[in-house]
Amino acid sequence: MAVVSFVFLQEMILSNKLPESADMSQRMPLDRWAEDYKSRNDDMPQWYPHLFGGMPSYGGFIYAPADPSRKIFDFLGFGWGLRYWIHFIIAGIGMYAYLRWKGISEIAGFFGSLSFSLSPYLFGLINAGHPAKMYAIAFIPLVLLFAEKVMEKQELRSALLLAVLTAFQLWTKHVQIVYYTWMLVVFIWLWQAGSAFRLKQFNLKKSGLSIGLMAGAIVISGFLVVDPYLPIYQFQGDSTRGAASTLDAEGDAKKGTSWEYATQWSFHPNETISFLYPYFYGLQNFPTRDLNSQAYWGYMPFTQSTHYVGLMVLVLAVVGFLIRKPESEIVSMGVASVIILIIGFGEHFPLLFWPLYKFAPMFGRFRVPSMIYILLPFTLSFLAAATLHQTCKTLESRNDQFEIIKKRTVMVFGIVLGLSLFFLVLGSELFSFSKLGEAARYQPAALAQLKEVRVSLFQKGVLLTFVLSGMGLTVLWFAFKGTVQPFFLGLIFVSITVIDLWVVNNEFIHLKSERAINAGYFQTKEVQFLLENRGLHRVLPVEQFNTNWYAYFGLSTVGGYRPVKLRSYQDLLDAKALNSEAIQNMLNVKYVITQRTMNDPRFRLAFQDQLKVYENRNVLPKAWFVREVYSVESPQESLASILKPEFNPVSTAHVLNYRGEPGLKMEVGTVMVTKYSENEIVLKTEIAGDGFLVLSENYYGPGWRVDVDGVETEIYRANHVLRGVQIPNGSHTVIFSVDDSAYSIARLISLFSMVLIVTVLSVQYRSDIVDLTARLRIKKQDMKS
């Protein structure tokens, strides 16, 4: 298992190569900043200043190294390839252990573990630059194994291991995958409880104890991952994922995500054909690569992966479902697979998705309904392995199932072969091979070329299925004749599956060296100019607004690329407020970088090469005093006030729930920034009377505090996104510092929980460890004698 996955990942492991993906590339500036910060400081950076005017780092998923496995990998200097390989091994071992615990034979267990751990979706995640999702998926079989052990035996140690494994999933910070994993756990429990009740074997005490232990496991895992989830939870209330948009009258974010947002990337029922023919809809979109990598023409906006699980897996799963009795586990996994499939349809067939979205706790906060298909490699691999086990067992004993299995197998493989032959002959004439709107988006010649590529991929996929199904049917036929022994049948099925997955998985692996990817961030002449003129200001890259390019060089920008950001700042973006002169000035936009020529007297051309750099003559400093403060009572009023043409941030501040006297004329003093860092900003102020200071840094209530001459003072939300402070008469030292109390508490709780669980597990497994040590000692003595 480890050897096969090593072969699939060999270039990544041995040559430290990586797929070039947008997400991975956009992460590099963040990783570089984190490495640089760690080399210069001993504390944890809580604020990232270089994107969107500043945002939380630890709670904002930018840098939160709470995962103990990540710390070990970092300490050992493991590259991405080794990290992937280790998690592939975890996935394979977990699946194999689950199947063996279910009584599946070794060869069938190996088949199931291989098909799960090498499923194309995992390679698609690597392709898209989403390794953490793959890490979370790797733990699914182990979580289900120990959940079922708790259901069966009600053991404390199984519950504790279940808690630890769930924590490892949660440390990847992909709660949606953990949620779906536990949905399957709940389904299995309900199925088992229903079967026991039907057979009059239901034990209320045993069932209640199982529920209690599993609930306890969830609680314990929660304590283990308080770090980083307490700072993350703290941030969610002010983020795009937890706070309602100021522009959204319905306030959908208070309840979860809107229906339109939540149902993006719903899987259309028509696309289920791609489980049989992976290239049917073109497989993937990756516009920065060749035409083959942007051939997807299905119903989703785009996709960089596939939910194909392998032909032998699918066919055996269907055969197994057709030959089993209703009370068997095969039927339960079959039903689970159908339910999962229907949920993933999302808006296209919301029979199950809609009630879950409306009534299931937290479900409405997730998007990408098709992500629940991460469970299909598990359920279908189980079905396929169990069917292979039963087939091999029947071939050995020639029991009464022999004819049933033979007929069902021949029937299913025959249908696949017949359909494949039909598509090979007529398929290219039956479908349009284009998406709605493409005729307007592409030139006719380009669209014709793209269609040719899609037809070619379609035929490749159909031919792959035709050949593999032919191989599968042939070997099964010889097995039914007694020519091929059951063990070799399993081995041949493993080989066919490896060939199948090798072909599909390699579609996602377009590798470059890490050095070559990093080389994409080279210092252009305009970057050199900006670095030479670096200061406490920001840049506005017009054409590269949605990238982290400038952040790589430590240049702060008002744009960027992050899946989650502060809600107040997103309000500015949604309202197109960055087009406003006043907003640009108060956000410290000193330089605008563009390909265009700007005929605006506010800007002077400061540098010109391939891009032009314009200097804003009216940019405001990092901090300044205003003459008038106006109180606003809601975020809606706050945003509306700064969008008015007459808004002037030089002299006025619109402050949310201001406690002073609004409209009173104030003194204007001087401000000097003496320290500016991720966790602390120090100002020296001088003013002849009471004044109000505005700091051009994003307001984030839970994350910062301010002290004026050592006395804590309230930070106001000024001009919708900035920070404001009331300053008394005289000379003062004003210190803005991160409030990392949530982080400190979370770290303490997680550490204590970890020590406690390790201690309890050591006691629980003490006898097993003693027995193992004794056996090893005896074996050593036998070898000497």
mmCIF file of N, CA and C in Angstrom, residues 347-430:
data_model
loop_
_atom_site.group_PDB
_atom_site.id
_atom_site.type_symbol
_atom_site.label_atom_id
_atom_site.label_comp_id
_atom_site.label_asym_id
_atom_site.label_seq_id
_atom_site.Cartn_x
_atom_site.Cartn_y
_atom_site.Cartn_z
ATOM 1 N N GLU A 347 -29.033 22.373 -5.141
ATOM 2 C CA GLU A 347 -30.171 23.112 -5.704
ATOM 3 C C GLU A 347 -30.821 22.404 -6.884
ATOM 4 N N HIS A 348 -30.105 21.492 -7.518
ATOM 5 C CA HIS A 348 -30.655 20.820 -8.701
ATOM 6 C C HIS A 348 -31.724 19.802 -8.337
ATOM 7 N N PHE A 349 -31.651 19.255 -7.138
ATOM 8 C CA PHE A 349 -32.657 18.297 -6.663
ATOM 9 C C PHE A 349 -32.609 18.329 -5.131
ATOM 10 N N PRO A 350 -33.191 19.392 -4.518
ATOM 11 C CA PRO A 350 -32.991 19.667 -3.089
ATOM 12 C C PRO A 350 -33.843 18.828 -2.135
ATOM 13 N N LEU A 351 -34.179 17.619 -2.543
ATOM 14 C CA LEU A 351 -35.034 16.760 -1.719
ATOM 15 C C LEU A 351 -34.461 16.579 -0.316
ATOM 16 N N LEU A 352 -33.176 16.362 -0.196
ATOM 17 C CA LEU A 352 -32.534 16.169 1.102
ATOM 18 C C LEU A 352 -31.708 17.378 1.523
ATOM 19 N N PHE A 353 -31.140 18.076 0.552
ATOM 20 C CA PHE A 353 -30.293 19.208 0.911
ATOM 21 C C PHE A 353 -31.084 20.322 1.586
ATOM 22 N N TRP A 354 -32.284 20.611 1.079
ATOM 23 C CA TRP A 354 -33.071 21.720 1.627
ATOM 24 C C TRP A 354 -33.420 21.509 3.103
ATOM 25 N N PRO A 355 -33.983 20.359 3.529
ATOM 26 C CA PRO A 355 -34.272 20.207 4.963
ATOM 27 C C PRO A 355 -33.010 20.247 5.829
ATOM 28 N N LEU A 356 -31.901 19.718 5.317
ATOM 29 C CA LEU A 356 -30.653 19.800 6.082
ATOM 30 C C LEU A 356 -30.198 21.254 6.200
ATOM 31 N N TYR A 357 -30.295 21.990 5.111
ATOM 32 C CA TYR A 357 -29.913 23.408 5.099
ATOM 33 C C TYR A 357 -30.774 24.198 6.089
ATOM 34 N N LYS A 358 -32.042 23.871 6.160
ATOM 35 C CA LYS A 358 -32.967 24.625 7.008
ATOM 36 C C LYS A 358 -32.891 24.222 8.480
ATOM 37 N N PHE A 359 -32.728 22.918 8.733
ATOM 38 C CA PHE A 359 -32.943 22.445 10.093
ATOM 39 C C PHE A 359 -31.728 21.806 10.774
ATOM 40 N N ALA A 360 -30.767 21.305 10.017
ATOM 41 C CA ALA A 360 -29.620 20.641 10.642
ATOM 42 C C ALA A 360 -28.681 21.684 11.235
ATOM 43 N N PRO A 361 -28.233 21.506 12.472
ATOM 44 C CA PRO A 361 -27.335 22.477 13.104
ATOM 45 C C PRO A 361 -26.068 22.677 12.278
ATOM 46 N N MET A 362 -25.721 23.926 12.021
ATOM 47 C CA MET A 362 -24.485 24.332 11.329
ATOM 48 C C MET A 362 -24.463 24.005 9.831
ATOM 49 N N PHE A 363 -25.318 23.114 9.367
ATOM 50 C CA PHE A 363 -25.262 22.689 7.963
ATOM 51 C C PHE A 363 -25.410 23.878 7.015
ATOM 52 N N GLY A 364 -26.239 24.832 7.391
ATOM 53 C CA GLY A 364 -26.489 25.989 6.546
ATOM 54 C C GLY A 364 -25.310 26.920 6.409
ATOM 55 N N ARG A 365 -24.260 26.712 7.203
ATOM 56 C CA ARG A 365 -23.068 27.564 7.103
ATOM 57 C C ARG A 365 -22.097 27.083 6.035
ATOM 58 N N PHE A 366 -22.344 25.870 5.516
ATOM 59 C CA PHE A 366 -21.414 25.306 4.536
ATOM 60 C C PHE A 366 -21.865 25.638 3.122
ATOM 61 N N ARG A 367 -20.909 25.630 2.210
ATOM 62 C CA ARG A 367 -21.236 25.723 0.790
ATOM 63 C C ARG A 367 -20.608 24.520 0.081
ATOM 64 N N VAL A 368 -20.748 24.462 -1.227
ATOM 65 C CA VAL A 368 -20.263 23.362 -2.060
ATOM 66 C C VAL A 368 -20.953 22.046 -1.646
ATOM 67 N N PRO A 369 -22.229 21.883 -1.982
ATOM 68 C CA PRO A 369 -22.944 20.648 -1.627
ATOM 69 C C PRO A 369 -22.228 19.379 -2.096
ATOM 70 N N SER A 370 -21.550 19.459 -3.241
ATOM 71 C CA SER A 370 -20.887 18.264 -3.774
ATOM 72 C C SER A 370 -19.698 17.822 -2.925
ATOM 73 N N MET A 371 -19.264 18.646 -1.965
ATOM 74 C CA MET A 371 -18.144 18.231 -1.125
ATOM 75 C C MET A 371 -18.495 17.015 -0.265
ATOM 76 N N ILE A 372 -19.781 16.773 -0.052
ATOM 77 C CA ILE A 372 -20.170 15.597 0.728
ATOM 78 C C ILE A 372 -19.767 14.308 0.014
ATOM 79 N N TYR A 373 -19.431 14.412 -1.272
ATOM 80 C CA TYR A 373 -18.985 13.229 -2.023
ATOM 81 C C TYR A 373 -17.614 12.732 -1.566
ATOM 82 N N ILE A 374 -16.975 13.444 -0.640
ATOM 83 C CA ILE A 374 -15.746 12.924 -0.024
ATOM 84 C C ILE A 374 -16.018 11.599 0.682
ATOM 85 N N LEU A 375 -17.289 11.346 1.029
ATOM 86 C CA LEU A 375 -17.652 10.100 1.714
ATOM 87 C C LEU A 375 -17.815 8.933 0.745
ATOM 88 N N LEU A 376 -18.034 9.218 -0.527
ATOM 89 C CA LEU A 376 -18.293 8.147 -1.493
ATOM 90 C C LEU A 376 -17.108 7.203 -1.692
ATOM 91 N N PRO A 377 -15.858 7.687 -1.746
ATOM 92 C CA PRO A 377 -14.750 6.728 -1.833
ATOM 93 C C PRO A 377 -14.734 5.739 -0.676
ATOM 94 N N PHE A 378 -15.191 6.179 0.501
ATOM 95 C CA PHE A 378 -15.259 5.263 1.641
ATOM 96 C C PHE A 378 -16.399 4.267 1.474
ATOM 97 N N THR A 379 -17.618 4.760 1.247
ATOM 98 C CA THR A 379 -18.773 3.862 1.187
ATOM 99 C C THR A 379 -18.677 2.906 -0.002
ATOM 100 N N LEU A 380 -18.250 3.431 -1.153
ATOM 101 C CA LEU A 380 -18.162 2.582 -2.345
ATOM 102 C C LEU A 380 -16.992 1.609 -2.263
ATOM 103 N N SER A 381 -15.870 2.043 -1.666
ATOM 104 C CA SER A 381 -14.740 1.120 -1.482
ATOM 105 C C SER A 381 -15.130 -0.001 -0.530
ATOM 106 N N PHE A 382 -15.909 0.326 0.495
ATOM 107 C CA PHE A 382 -16.394 -0.720 1.396
ATOM 108 C C PHE A 382 -17.288 -1.701 0.645
ATOM 109 N N LEU A 383 -18.234 -1.180 -0.114
ATOM 110 C CA LEU A 383 -19.135 -2.042 -0.885
ATOM 111 C C LEU A 383 -18.359 -2.932 -1.846
ATOM 112 N N ALA A 384 -17.382 -2.340 -2.547
ATOM 113 C CA ALA A 384 -16.606 -3.097 -3.525
ATOM 114 C C ALA A 384 -15.756 -4.168 -2.855
ATOM 115 N N ALA A 385 -15.111 -3.818 -1.745
ATOM 116 C CA ALA A 385 -14.271 -4.783 -1.030
ATOM 117 C C ALA A 385 -15.110 -5.922 -0.472
ATOM 118 N N ALA A 386 -16.278 -5.590 0.085
ATOM 119 C CA ALA A 386 -17.157 -6.624 0.622
ATOM 120 C C ALA A 386 -17.665 -7.545 -0.490
ATOM 121 N N THR A 387 -17.946 -6.981 -1.646
ATOM 122 C CA THR A 387 -18.394 -7.796 -2.782
ATOM 123 C C THR A 387 -17.276 -8.704 -3.278
ATOM 124 N N LEU A 388 -16.070 -8.158 -3.376
ATOM 125 C CA LEU A 388 -14.922 -8.960 -3.796
ATOM 126 C C LEU A 388 -14.663 -10.090 -2.802
ATOM 127 N N HIS A 389 -14.784 -9.764 -1.517
ATOM 128 C CA HIS A 389 -14.627 -10.788 -0.472
ATOM 129 C C HIS A 389 -15.670 -11.895 -0.629
ATOM 130 N N GLN A 390 -16.915 -11.498 -0.817
ATOM 131 C CA GLN A 390 -17.991 -12.468 -0.960
ATOM 132 C C GLN A 390 -17.821 -13.303 -2.241
ATOM 133 N N THR A 391 -17.368 -12.662 -3.314
ATOM 134 C CA THR A 391 -17.161 -13.382 -4.577
ATOM 135 C C THR A 391 -16.061 -14.424 -4.423
ATOM 136 N N CYS A 392 -14.934 -14.015 -3.813
ATOM 137 C CA CYS A 392 -13.824 -14.958 -3.598
ATOM 138 C C CYS A 392 -14.258 -16.110 -2.694
ATOM 139 N N LYS A 393 -15.016 -15.776 -1.680
ATOM 140 C CA LYS A 393 -15.506 -16.797 -0.743
ATOM 141 C C LYS A 393 -16.446 -17.766 -1.462
ATOM 142 N N THR A 394 -17.305 -17.250 -2.320
ATOM 143 C CA THR A 394 -18.245 -18.086 -3.068
ATOM 144 C C THR A 394 -17.518 -18.966 -4.080
ATOM 145 N N LEU A 395 -16.495 -18.420 -4.704
ATOM 146 C CA LEU A 395 -15.713 -19.200 -5.661
ATOM 147 C C LEU A 395 -15.004 -20.371 -4.991
ATOM 148 N N GLU A 396 -14.606 -20.155 -3.724
ATOM 149 C CA GLU A 396 -13.937 -21.232 -2.988
ATOM 150 C C GLU A 396 -14.926 -22.316 -2.565
ATOM 151 N N SER A 397 -16.103 -21.904 -2.105
ATOM 152 C CA SER A 397 -17.057 -22.868 -1.538
ATOM 153 C C SER A 397 -18.120 -23.349 -2.536
ATOM 154 N N ARG A 398 -18.263 -22.571 -3.642
ATOM 155 C CA ARG A 398 -19.305 -22.875 -4.617
ATOM 156 C C ARG A 398 -20.667 -23.025 -3.943
ATOM 157 N N ASN A 399 -20.989 -22.084 -3.041
ATOM 158 C CA ASN A 399 -22.249 -22.161 -2.299
ATOM 159 C C ASN A 399 -23.417 -21.670 -3.145
ATOM 160 N N ASP A 400 -24.584 -21.528 -2.476
ATOM 161 C CA ASP A 400 -25.804 -21.192 -3.221
ATOM 162 C C ASP A 400 -25.802 -19.771 -3.789
ATOM 163 N N GLN A 401 -24.816 -18.965 -3.372
ATOM 164 C CA GLN A 401 -24.719 -17.605 -3.918
ATOM 165 C C GLN A 401 -23.988 -17.576 -5.267
ATOM 166 N N PHE A 402 -23.377 -18.682 -5.643
ATOM 167 C CA PHE A 402 -22.511 -18.709 -6.818
ATOM 168 C C PHE A 402 -23.233 -18.231 -8.081
ATOM 169 N N GLU A 403 -24.379 -18.823 -8.363
ATOM 170 C CA GLU A 403 -25.105 -18.486 -9.591
ATOM 171 C C GLU A 403 -25.634 -17.057 -9.555
ATOM 172 N N ILE A 404 -26.051 -16.620 -8.357
ATOM 173 C CA ILE A 404 -26.573 -15.247 -8.221
ATOM 174 C C ILE A 404 -25.464 -14.238 -8.527
ATOM 175 N N ILE A 405 -24.297 -14.454 -7.897
ATOM 176 C CA ILE A 405 -23.165 -13.548 -8.113
ATOM 177 C C ILE A 405 -22.742 -13.573 -9.578
ATOM 178 N N LYS A 406 -22.702 -14.762 -10.148
ATOM 179 C CA LYS A 406 -22.284 -14.896 -11.547
ATOM 180 C C LYS A 406 -23.226 -14.115 -12.470
ATOM 181 N N LYS A 407 -24.528 -14.299 -12.284
ATOM 182 C CA LYS A 407 -25.507 -13.635 -13.146
ATOM 183 C C LYS A 407 -25.460 -12.109 -12.984
ATOM 184 N N ARG A 408 -25.412 -11.663 -11.707
ATOM 185 C CA ARG A 408 -25.404 -10.213 -11.470
ATOM 186 C C ARG A 408 -24.130 -9.562 -12.015
ATOM 187 N N THR A 409 -23.014 -10.237 -11.827
ATOM 188 C CA THR A 409 -21.737 -9.697 -12.296
ATOM 189 C C THR A 409 -21.714 -9.587 -13.804
ATOM 190 N N VAL A 410 -22.100 -10.657 -14.464
ATOM 191 C CA VAL A 410 -22.129 -10.653 -15.936
ATOM 192 C C VAL A 410 -23.100 -9.583 -16.437
ATOM 193 N N MET A 411 -24.223 -9.451 -15.759
ATOM 194 C CA MET A 411 -25.219 -8.461 -16.168
ATOM 195 C C MET A 411 -24.660 -7.036 -16.075
ATOM 196 N N VAL A 412 -24.073 -6.695 -14.924
ATOM 197 C CA VAL A 412 -23.578 -5.324 -14.725
ATOM 198 C C VAL A 412 -22.419 -5.027 -15.664
ATOM 199 N N PHE A 413 -21.446 -5.945 -15.740
ATOM 200 C CA PHE A 413 -20.317 -5.731 -16.639
ATOM 201 C C PHE A 413 -20.790 -5.676 -18.100
ATOM 202 N N GLY A 414 -21.783 -6.489 -18.430
ATOM 203 C CA GLY A 414 -22.325 -6.491 -19.794
ATOM 204 C C GLY A 414 -22.976 -5.168 -20.150
ATOM 205 N N ILE A 415 -23.718 -4.602 -19.205
ATOM 206 C CA ILE A 415 -24.359 -3.298 -19.440
ATOM 207 C C ILE A 415 -23.302 -2.216 -19.664
ATOM 208 N N VAL A 416 -22.255 -2.236 -18.833
ATOM 209 C CA VAL A 416 -21.181 -1.245 -18.964
ATOM 210 C C VAL A 416 -20.473 -1.392 -20.312
ATOM 211 N N LEU A 417 -20.195 -2.624 -20.690
ATOM 212 C CA LEU A 417 -19.539 -2.869 -21.979
ATOM 213 C C LEU A 417 -20.415 -2.410 -23.148
ATOM 214 N N GLY A 418 -21.681 -2.743 -23.082
ATOM 215 C CA GLY A 418 -22.602 -2.364 -24.153
ATOM 216 C C GLY A 418 -22.753 -0.857 -24.271
ATOM 217 N N LEU A 419 -22.923 -0.194 -23.136
ATOM 218 C CA LEU A 419 -23.068 1.258 -23.141
ATOM 219 C C LEU A 419 -21.783 1.922 -23.661
ATOM 220 N N SER A 420 -20.641 1.403 -23.245
ATOM 221 C CA SER A 420 -19.355 1.954 -23.699
ATOM 222 C C SER A 420 -19.190 1.806 -25.203
ATOM 223 N N LEU A 421 -19.579 0.662 -25.719
ATOM 224 C CA LEU A 421 -19.497 0.437 -27.165
ATOM 225 C C LEU A 421 -20.407 1.403 -27.918
ATOM 226 N N PHE A 422 -21.610 1.618 -27.378
ATOM 227 C CA PHE A 422 -22.557 2.556 -27.979
ATOM 228 C C PHE A 422 -21.965 3.973 -28.026
ATOM 229 N N PHE A 423 -21.362 4.413 -26.901
ATOM 230 C CA PHE A 423 -20.765 5.751 -26.840
ATOM 231 C C PHE A 423 -19.538 5.865 -27.745
ATOM 232 N N LEU A 424 -18.798 4.770 -27.871
ATOM 233 C CA LEU A 424 -17.627 4.807 -28.752
ATOM 234 C C LEU A 424 -18.038 5.045 -30.203
ATOM 235 N N VAL A 425 -19.142 4.455 -30.583
ATOM 236 C CA VAL A 425 -19.595 4.548 -31.978
ATOM 237 C C VAL A 425 -20.350 5.849 -32.225
ATOM 238 N N LEU A 426 -21.263 6.226 -31.304
ATOM 239 C CA LEU A 426 -22.177 7.341 -31.574
ATOM 240 C C LEU A 426 -22.063 8.510 -30.598
ATOM 241 N N GLY A 427 -21.280 8.360 -29.536
ATOM 242 C CA GLY A 427 -21.257 9.364 -28.462
ATOM 243 C C GLY A 427 -20.894 10.754 -28.914
ATOM 244 N N SER A 428 -19.934 10.887 -29.802
ATOM 245 C CA SER A 428 -19.477 12.216 -30.225
ATOM 246 C C SER A 428 -20.540 12.977 -31.004
ATOM 247 N N GLU A 429 -21.581 12.273 -31.482
ATOM 248 C CA GLU A 429 -22.659 12.919 -32.239
ATOM 249 C C GLU A 429 -23.854 13.269 -31.354
ATOM 250 N N LEU A 430 -23.861 12.766 -30.117
ATOM 251 C CA LEU A 430 -25.049 12.900 -29.271
ATOM 252 C C LEU A 430 -25.040 14.129 -28.376
#
